[in-house]
mmCIF file of C-alpha atoms in Angstrom:
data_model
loop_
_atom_site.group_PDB
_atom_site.id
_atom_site.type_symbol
_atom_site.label_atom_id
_atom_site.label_comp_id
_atom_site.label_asym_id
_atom_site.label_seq_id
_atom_site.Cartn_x
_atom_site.Cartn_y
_atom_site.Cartn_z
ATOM 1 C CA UNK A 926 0.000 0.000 0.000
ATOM 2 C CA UNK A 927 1.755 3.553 -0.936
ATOM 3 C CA UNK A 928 1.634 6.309 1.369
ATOM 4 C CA UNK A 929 -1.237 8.269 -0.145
ATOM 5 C CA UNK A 930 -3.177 5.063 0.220
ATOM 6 C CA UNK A 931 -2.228 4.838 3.955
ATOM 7 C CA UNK A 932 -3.335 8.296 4.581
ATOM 8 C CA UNK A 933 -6.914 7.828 2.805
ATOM 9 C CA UNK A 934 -6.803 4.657 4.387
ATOM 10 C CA UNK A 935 -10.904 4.281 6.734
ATOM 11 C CA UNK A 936 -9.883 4.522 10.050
ATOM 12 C CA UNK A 937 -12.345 1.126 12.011
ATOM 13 C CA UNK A 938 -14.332 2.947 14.995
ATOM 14 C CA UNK A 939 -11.672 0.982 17.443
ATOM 15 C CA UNK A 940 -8.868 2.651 16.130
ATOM 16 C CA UNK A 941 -10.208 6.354 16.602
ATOM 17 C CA UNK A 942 -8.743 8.413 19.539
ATOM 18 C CA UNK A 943 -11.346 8.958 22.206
ATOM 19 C CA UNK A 944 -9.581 12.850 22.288
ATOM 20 C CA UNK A 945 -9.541 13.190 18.550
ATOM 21 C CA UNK A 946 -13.488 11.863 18.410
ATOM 22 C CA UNK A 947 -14.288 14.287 21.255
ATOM 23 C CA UNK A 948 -12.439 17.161 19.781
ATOM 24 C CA UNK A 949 -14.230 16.582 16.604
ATOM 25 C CA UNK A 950 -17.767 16.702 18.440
ATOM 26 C CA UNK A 951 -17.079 20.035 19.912
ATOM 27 C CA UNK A 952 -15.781 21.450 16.724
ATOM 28 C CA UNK A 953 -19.167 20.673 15.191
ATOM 29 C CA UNK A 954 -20.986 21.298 17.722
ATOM 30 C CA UNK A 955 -19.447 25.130 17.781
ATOM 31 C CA UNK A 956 -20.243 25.139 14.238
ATOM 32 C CA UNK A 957 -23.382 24.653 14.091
ATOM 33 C CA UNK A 958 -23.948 27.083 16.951
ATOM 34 C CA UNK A 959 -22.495 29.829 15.456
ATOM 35 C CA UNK A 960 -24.675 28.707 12.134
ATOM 36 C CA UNK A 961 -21.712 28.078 9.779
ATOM 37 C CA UNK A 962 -21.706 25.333 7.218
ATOM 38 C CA UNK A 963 -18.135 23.133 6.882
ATOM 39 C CA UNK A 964 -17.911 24.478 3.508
ATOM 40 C CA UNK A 965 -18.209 28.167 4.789
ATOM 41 C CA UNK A 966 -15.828 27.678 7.981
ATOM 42 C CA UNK A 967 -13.425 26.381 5.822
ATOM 43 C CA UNK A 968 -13.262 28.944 3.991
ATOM 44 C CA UNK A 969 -13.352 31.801 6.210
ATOM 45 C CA UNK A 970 -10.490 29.848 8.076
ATOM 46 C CA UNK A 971 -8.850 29.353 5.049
ATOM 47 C CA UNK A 972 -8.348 25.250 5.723
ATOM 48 C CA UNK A 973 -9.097 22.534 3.771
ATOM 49 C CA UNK A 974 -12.577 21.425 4.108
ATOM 50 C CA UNK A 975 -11.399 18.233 3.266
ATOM 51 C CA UNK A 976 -8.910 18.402 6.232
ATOM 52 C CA UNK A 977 -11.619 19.908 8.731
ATOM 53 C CA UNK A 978 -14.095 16.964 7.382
ATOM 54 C CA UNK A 979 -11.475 14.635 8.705
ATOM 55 C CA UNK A 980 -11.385 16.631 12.239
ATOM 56 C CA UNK A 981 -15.332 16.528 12.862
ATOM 57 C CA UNK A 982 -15.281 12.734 12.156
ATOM 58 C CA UNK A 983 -12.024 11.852 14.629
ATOM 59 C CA UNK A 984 -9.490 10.737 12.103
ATOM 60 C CA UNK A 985 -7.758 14.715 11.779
ATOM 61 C CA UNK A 986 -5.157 14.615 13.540
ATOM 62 C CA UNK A 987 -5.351 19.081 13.759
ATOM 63 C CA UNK A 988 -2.489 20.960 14.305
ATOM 64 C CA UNK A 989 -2.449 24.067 16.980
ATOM 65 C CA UNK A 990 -2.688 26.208 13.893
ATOM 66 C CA UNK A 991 -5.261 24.903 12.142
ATOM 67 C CA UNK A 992 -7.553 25.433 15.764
ATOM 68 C CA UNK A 993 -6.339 28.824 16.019
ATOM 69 C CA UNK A 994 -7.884 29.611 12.496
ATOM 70 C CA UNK A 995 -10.702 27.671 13.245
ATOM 71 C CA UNK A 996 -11.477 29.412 16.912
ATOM 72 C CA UNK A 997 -10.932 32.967 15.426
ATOM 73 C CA UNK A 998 -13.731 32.537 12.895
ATOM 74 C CA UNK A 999 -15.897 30.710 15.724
ATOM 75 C CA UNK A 1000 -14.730 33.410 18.790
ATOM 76 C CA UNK A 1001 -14.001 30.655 21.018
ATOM 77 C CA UNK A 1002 -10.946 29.788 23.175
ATOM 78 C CA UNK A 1003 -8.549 26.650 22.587
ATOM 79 C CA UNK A 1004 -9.317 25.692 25.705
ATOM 80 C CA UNK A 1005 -12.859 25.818 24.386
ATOM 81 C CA UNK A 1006 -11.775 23.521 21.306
ATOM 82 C CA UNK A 1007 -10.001 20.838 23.531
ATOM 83 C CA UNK A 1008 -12.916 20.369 26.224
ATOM 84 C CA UNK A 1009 -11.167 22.613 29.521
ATOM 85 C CA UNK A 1010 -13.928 21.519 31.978
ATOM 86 C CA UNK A 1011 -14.710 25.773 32.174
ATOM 87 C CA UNK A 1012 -16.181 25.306 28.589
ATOM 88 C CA UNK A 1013 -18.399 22.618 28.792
ATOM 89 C CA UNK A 1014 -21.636 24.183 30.044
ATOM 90 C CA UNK A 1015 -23.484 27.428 29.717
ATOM 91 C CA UNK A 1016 -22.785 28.550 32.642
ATOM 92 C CA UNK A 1017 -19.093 28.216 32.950
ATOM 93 C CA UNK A 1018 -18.870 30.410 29.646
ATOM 94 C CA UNK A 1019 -21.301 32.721 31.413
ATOM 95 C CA UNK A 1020 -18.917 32.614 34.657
ATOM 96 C CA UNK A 1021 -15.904 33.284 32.059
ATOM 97 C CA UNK A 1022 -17.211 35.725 30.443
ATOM 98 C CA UNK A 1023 -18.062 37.699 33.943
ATOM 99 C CA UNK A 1024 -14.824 37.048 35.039
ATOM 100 C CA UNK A 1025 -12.942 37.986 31.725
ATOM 101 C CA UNK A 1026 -10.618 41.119 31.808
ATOM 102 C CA UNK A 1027 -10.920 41.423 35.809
ATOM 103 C CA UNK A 1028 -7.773 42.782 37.704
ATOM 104 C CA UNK A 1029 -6.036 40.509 39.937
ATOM 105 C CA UNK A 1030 -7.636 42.408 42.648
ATOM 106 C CA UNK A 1031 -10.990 41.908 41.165
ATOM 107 C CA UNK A 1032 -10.439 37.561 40.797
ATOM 108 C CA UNK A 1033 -9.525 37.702 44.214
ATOM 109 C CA UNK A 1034 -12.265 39.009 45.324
ATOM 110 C CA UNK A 1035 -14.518 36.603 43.254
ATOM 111 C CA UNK A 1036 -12.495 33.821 44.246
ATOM 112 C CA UNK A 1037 -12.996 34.837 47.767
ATOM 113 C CA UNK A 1038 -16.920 35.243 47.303
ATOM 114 C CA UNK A 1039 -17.213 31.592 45.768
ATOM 115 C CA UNK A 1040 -15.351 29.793 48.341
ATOM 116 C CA UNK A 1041 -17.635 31.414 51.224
ATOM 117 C CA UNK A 1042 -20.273 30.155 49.451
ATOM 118 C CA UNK A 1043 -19.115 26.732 48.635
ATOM 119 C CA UNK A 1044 -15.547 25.958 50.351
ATOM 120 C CA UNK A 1045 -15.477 27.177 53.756
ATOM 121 C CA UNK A 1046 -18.024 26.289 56.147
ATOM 122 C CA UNK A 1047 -15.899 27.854 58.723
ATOM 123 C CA UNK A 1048 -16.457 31.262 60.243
ATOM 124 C CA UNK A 1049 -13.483 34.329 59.574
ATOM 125 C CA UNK A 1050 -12.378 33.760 63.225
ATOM 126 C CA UNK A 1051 -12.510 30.182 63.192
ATOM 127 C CA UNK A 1052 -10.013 30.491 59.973
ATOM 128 C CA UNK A 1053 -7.487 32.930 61.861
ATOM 129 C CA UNK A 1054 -6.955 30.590 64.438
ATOM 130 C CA UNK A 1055 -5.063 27.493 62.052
ATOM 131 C CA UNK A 1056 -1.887 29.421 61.233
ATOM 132 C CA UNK A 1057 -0.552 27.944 58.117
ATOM 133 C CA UNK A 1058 3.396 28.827 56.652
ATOM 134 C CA UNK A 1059 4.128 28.103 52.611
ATOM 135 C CA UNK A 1060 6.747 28.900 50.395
ATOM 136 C CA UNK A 1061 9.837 26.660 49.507
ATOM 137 C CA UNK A 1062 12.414 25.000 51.927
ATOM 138 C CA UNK A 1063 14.956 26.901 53.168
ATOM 139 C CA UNK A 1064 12.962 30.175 54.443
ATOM 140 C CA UNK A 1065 12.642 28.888 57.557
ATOM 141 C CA UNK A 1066 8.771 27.408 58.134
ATOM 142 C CA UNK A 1067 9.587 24.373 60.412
ATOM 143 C CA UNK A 1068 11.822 26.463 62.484
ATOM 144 C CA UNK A 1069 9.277 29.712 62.891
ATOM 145 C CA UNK A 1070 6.467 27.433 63.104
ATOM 146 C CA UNK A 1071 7.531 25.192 66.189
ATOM 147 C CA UNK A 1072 8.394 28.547 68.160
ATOM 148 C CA UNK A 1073 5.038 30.022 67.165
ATOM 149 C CA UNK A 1074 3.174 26.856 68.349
ATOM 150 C CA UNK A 1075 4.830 26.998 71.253
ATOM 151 C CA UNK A 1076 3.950 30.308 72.216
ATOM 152 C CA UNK A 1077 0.169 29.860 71.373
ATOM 153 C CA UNK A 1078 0.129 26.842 73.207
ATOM 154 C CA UNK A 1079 -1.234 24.567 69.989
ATOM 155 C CA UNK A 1080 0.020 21.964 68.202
ATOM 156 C CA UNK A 1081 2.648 21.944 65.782
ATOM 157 C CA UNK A 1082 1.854 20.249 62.439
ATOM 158 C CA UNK A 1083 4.024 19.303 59.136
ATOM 159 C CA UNK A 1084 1.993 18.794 56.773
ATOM 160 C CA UNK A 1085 4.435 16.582 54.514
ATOM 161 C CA UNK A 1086 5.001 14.189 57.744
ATOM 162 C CA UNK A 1087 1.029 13.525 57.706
ATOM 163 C CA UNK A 1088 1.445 12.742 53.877
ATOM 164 C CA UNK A 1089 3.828 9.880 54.734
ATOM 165 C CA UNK A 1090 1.902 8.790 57.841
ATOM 166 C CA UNK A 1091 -1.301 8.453 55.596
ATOM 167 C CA UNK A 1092 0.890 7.254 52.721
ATOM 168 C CA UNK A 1093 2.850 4.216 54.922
ATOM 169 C CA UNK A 1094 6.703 5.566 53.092
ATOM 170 C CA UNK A 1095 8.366 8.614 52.640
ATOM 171 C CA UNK A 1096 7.399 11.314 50.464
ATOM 172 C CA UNK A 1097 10.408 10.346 47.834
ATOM 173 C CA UNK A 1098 9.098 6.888 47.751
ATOM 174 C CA UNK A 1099 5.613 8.292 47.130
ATOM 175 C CA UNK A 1100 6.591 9.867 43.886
ATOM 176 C CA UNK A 1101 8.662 6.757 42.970
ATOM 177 C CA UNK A 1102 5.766 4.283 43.352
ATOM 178 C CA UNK A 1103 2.575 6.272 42.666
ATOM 179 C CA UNK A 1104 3.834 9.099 41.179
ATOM 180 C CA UNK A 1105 2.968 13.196 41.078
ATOM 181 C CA UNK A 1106 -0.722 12.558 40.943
ATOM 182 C CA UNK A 1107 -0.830 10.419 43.925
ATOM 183 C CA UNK A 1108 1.206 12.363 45.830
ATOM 184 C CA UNK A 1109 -1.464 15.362 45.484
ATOM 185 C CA UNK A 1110 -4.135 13.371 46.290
ATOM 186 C CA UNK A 1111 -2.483 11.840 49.757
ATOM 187 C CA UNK A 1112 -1.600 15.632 50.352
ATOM 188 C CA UNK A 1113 -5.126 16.999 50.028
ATOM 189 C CA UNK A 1114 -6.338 13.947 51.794
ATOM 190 C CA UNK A 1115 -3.704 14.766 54.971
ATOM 191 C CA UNK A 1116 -4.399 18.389 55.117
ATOM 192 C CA UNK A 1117 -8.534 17.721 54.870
ATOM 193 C CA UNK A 1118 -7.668 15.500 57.913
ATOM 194 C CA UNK A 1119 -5.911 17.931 59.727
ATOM 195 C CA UNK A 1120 -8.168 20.585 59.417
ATOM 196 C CA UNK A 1121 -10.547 18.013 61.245
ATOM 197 C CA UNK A 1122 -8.346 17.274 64.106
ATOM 198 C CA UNK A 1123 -7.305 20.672 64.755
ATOM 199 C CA UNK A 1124 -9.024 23.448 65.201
ATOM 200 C CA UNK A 1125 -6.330 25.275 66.383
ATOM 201 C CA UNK A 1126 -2.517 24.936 64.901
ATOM 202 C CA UNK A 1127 0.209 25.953 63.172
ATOM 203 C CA UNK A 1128 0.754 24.175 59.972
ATOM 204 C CA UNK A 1129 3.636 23.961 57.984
ATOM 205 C CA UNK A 1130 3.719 23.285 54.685
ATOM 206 C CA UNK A 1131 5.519 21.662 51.469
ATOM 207 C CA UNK A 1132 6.755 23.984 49.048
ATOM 208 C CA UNK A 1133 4.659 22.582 46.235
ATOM 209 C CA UNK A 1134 0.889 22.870 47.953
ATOM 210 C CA UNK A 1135 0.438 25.730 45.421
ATOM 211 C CA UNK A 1136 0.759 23.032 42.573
ATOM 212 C CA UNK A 1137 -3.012 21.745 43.107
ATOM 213 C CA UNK A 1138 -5.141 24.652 43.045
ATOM 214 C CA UNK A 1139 -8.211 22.359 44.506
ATOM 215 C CA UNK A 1140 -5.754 21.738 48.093
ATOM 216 C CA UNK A 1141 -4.649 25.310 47.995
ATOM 217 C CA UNK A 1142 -7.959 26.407 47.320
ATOM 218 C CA UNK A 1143 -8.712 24.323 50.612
ATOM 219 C CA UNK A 1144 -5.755 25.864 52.635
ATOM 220 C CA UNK A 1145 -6.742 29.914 51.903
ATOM 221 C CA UNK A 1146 -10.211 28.659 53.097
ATOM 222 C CA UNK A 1147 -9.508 27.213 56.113
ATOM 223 C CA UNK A 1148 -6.531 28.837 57.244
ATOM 224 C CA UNK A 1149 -4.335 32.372 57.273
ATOM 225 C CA UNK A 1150 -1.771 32.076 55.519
ATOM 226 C CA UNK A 1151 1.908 33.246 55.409
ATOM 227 C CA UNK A 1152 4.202 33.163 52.577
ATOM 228 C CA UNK A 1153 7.706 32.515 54.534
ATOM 229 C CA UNK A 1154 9.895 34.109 51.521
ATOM 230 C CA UNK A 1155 13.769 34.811 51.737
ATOM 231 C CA UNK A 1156 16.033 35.510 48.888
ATOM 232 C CA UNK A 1157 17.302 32.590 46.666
ATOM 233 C CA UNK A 1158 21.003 32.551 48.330
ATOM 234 C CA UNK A 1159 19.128 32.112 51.973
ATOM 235 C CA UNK A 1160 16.900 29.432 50.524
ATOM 236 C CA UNK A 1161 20.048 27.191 49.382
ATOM 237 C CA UNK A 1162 22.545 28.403 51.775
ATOM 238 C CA UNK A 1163 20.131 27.406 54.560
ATOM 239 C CA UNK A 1164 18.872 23.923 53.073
ATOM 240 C CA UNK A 1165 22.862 23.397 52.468
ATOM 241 C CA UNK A 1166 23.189 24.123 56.346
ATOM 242 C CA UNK A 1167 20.793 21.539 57.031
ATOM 243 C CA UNK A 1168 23.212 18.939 55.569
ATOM 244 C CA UNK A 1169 21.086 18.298 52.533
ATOM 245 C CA UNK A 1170 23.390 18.590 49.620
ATOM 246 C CA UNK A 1171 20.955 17.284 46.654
ATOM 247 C CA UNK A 1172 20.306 20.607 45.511
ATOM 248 C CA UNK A 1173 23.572 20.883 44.639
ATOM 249 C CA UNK A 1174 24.384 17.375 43.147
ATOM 250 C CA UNK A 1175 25.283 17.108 39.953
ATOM 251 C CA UNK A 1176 23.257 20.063 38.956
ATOM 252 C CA UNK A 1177 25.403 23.049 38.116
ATOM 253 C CA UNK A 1178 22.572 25.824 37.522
ATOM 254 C CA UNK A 1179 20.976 24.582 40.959
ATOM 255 C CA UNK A 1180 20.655 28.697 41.865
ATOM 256 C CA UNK A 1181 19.075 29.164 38.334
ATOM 257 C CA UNK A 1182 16.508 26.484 39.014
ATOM 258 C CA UNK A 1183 15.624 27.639 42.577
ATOM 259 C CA UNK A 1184 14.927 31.109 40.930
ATOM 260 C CA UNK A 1185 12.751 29.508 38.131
ATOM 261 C CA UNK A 1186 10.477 27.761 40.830
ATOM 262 C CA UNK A 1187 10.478 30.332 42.972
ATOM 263 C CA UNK A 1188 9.548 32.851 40.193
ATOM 264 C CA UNK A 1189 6.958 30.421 38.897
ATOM 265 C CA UNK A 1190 5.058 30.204 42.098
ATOM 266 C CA UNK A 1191 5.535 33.147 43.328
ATOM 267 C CA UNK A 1192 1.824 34.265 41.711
ATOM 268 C CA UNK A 1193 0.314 31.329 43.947
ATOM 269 C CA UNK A 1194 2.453 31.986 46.972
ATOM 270 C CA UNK A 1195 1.423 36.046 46.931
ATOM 271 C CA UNK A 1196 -2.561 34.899 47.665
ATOM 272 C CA UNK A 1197 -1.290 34.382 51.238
ATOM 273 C CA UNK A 1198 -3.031 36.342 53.587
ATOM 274 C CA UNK A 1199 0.936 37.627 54.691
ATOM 275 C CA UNK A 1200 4.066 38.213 53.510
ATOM 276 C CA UNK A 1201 7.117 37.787 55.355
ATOM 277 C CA UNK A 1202 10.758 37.865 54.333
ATOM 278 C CA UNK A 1203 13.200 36.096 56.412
ATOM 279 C CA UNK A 1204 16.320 37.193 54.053
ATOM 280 C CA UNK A 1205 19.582 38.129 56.109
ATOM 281 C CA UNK A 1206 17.526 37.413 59.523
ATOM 282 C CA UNK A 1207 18.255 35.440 62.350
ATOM 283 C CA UNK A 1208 16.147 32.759 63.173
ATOM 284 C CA UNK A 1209 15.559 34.201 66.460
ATOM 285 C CA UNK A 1210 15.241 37.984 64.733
ATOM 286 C CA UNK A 1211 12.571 36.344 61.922
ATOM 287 C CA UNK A 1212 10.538 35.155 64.593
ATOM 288 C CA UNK A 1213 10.258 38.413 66.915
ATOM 289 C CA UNK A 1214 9.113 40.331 64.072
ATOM 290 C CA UNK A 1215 6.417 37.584 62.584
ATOM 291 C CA UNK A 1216 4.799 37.277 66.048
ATOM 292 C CA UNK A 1217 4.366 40.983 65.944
ATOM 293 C CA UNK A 1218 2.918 41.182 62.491
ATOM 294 C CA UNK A 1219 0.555 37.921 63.768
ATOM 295 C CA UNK A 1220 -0.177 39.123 67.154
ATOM 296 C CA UNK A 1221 -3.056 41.337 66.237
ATOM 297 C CA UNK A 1222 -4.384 39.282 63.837
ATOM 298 C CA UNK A 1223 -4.894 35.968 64.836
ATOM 299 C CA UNK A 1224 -4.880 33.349 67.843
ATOM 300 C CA UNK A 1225 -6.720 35.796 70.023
#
């Protein structure tokens, strides 16, 4: 069989990809609701309606290109296109489209809104008294948050031990089995748990909570939160001082890395309720001047 034969070749129904068949689906269904014929989108897209015939029925295999032609001449998004769960009803592209062009402070305002409605059963005060530390190793979390515990009088709580008490191993052996996925789901699972047990605590947590937006979500609601931040030299100099070399292992642009994370979450880590830099403090200093900033704010 020559190529051109394989490539008109019918695809059987079993050999279709479920993702290719969906996307297909959507694209005609967004046709049709914006009243456009195959031949007609084609052409304002300038594709091949052979090619885009191919794409409805699942065999297409569409390029990003090609859907960015296709979504201008049906004003829709990509994400639209591919199925993002915040296209698939009315009333997520309602909620979109209310939400579209906001500031940040705007979002976080409607963010806040929705998850007193839905997420957080607990009161305002009830929140403020679960005192919960993110941001990446090295800024000093464990450390601040025993000596704040203390002085409350609560109980101390690392969040990443409870993941490997739920889990049965270690956190490293957790990735290594399971993988990613399972590691956010014994996380959310561990912090949902904790929240239960305590209703007053100071929480530290891993650096990467702010990966799942679903457990972060859960960790604004039901906690204040402080972003423990220090510059990227007091982040590796302090892990380094903690005996823990890996950062450093093999990996020559280790600095370069820490700044990519830390620039890449830094977005996530800023919806803290507080900031609070640690760089060129003392551990004793940092802590003097967080229990100030806390004092009139929570664990009253």
């Amino acid at each position: 069989m020559t190529a051109a034969q394989l490539s008109t070749a019918p695809v059987s129904e079993e050999e279709k990809d479920p993702f290719l068949i969906a996307l297909g689906e959507r694209l005609r269904a967004l046709r049709s609701r914006r009243g456009l014929t195959r031949k007609a989108l084609a052409k304002l897209a300038d594709v091949s309606e052979r090619h885009l015939a191919n794409v409805e029925s699942g065999v297409g295999n569409a390029s990003i290109q090609l859907l960015r032609q296709i979504t201008t001449v049906l004003n829709c998004t990509l994400a639209e296109m591919i199925g993002d769960e915040t296209a698939t009803s009315p009333e997520w592209l309602m909620i979109r489209e209310i939400l579209r062009g906001r500031s940040d402070e705007e979002l976080a305002q409607a963010r806040a809104a929705l998850a007193s409605l839905f997420d957080a059963p607990t009161s305002e005060g009830a929140r403020r008294q679960r005192i919960a530390l993110i941001g990446l190793r090295g800024a000093g979390k464990s450390s601040l948050g025993r000596m704040l515990a203390d002085y409350w009088m609560v109980p101390f709580v690392e969040l990443g031990r409870e993941v490997e008490i739920l889990a049965g191993c270690d956190i490293a052996e957790i990735h290594a089995l399971y993988g990613p996925n399972a590691y956010r789901r014994y996380e959310r699972r561990a912090l949902e748990d904790i929240i239960g047990r305590y209703p007053r605590a100071v929480i530290a947590t891993p650096g990467g909570i702010v990966s799942d937006p679903a457990t972060y979500n859960l960790l604004l609601s039901h906690c204040y939160t402080v972003w423990v931040k220090a510059a990227p030299k007091d982040h590796m100099a302090r892990v380094l001082a903690q005996g823990d070399t890996r950062p450093m292992m093999g990996n020559r642009e280790a600095m370069e890395d820490l700044k990519s994370i830390l620039e890449s979450r830094a977005a996530f880590y800023s919806k803290a309720d507080l900031s609070f830099d640690t760089s060129d403090m003392t551990q004793e200093t940092a802590y003097v001047a967080l229990l100030e900033q806390l004092r009139d704010n929570v664990m009253r």
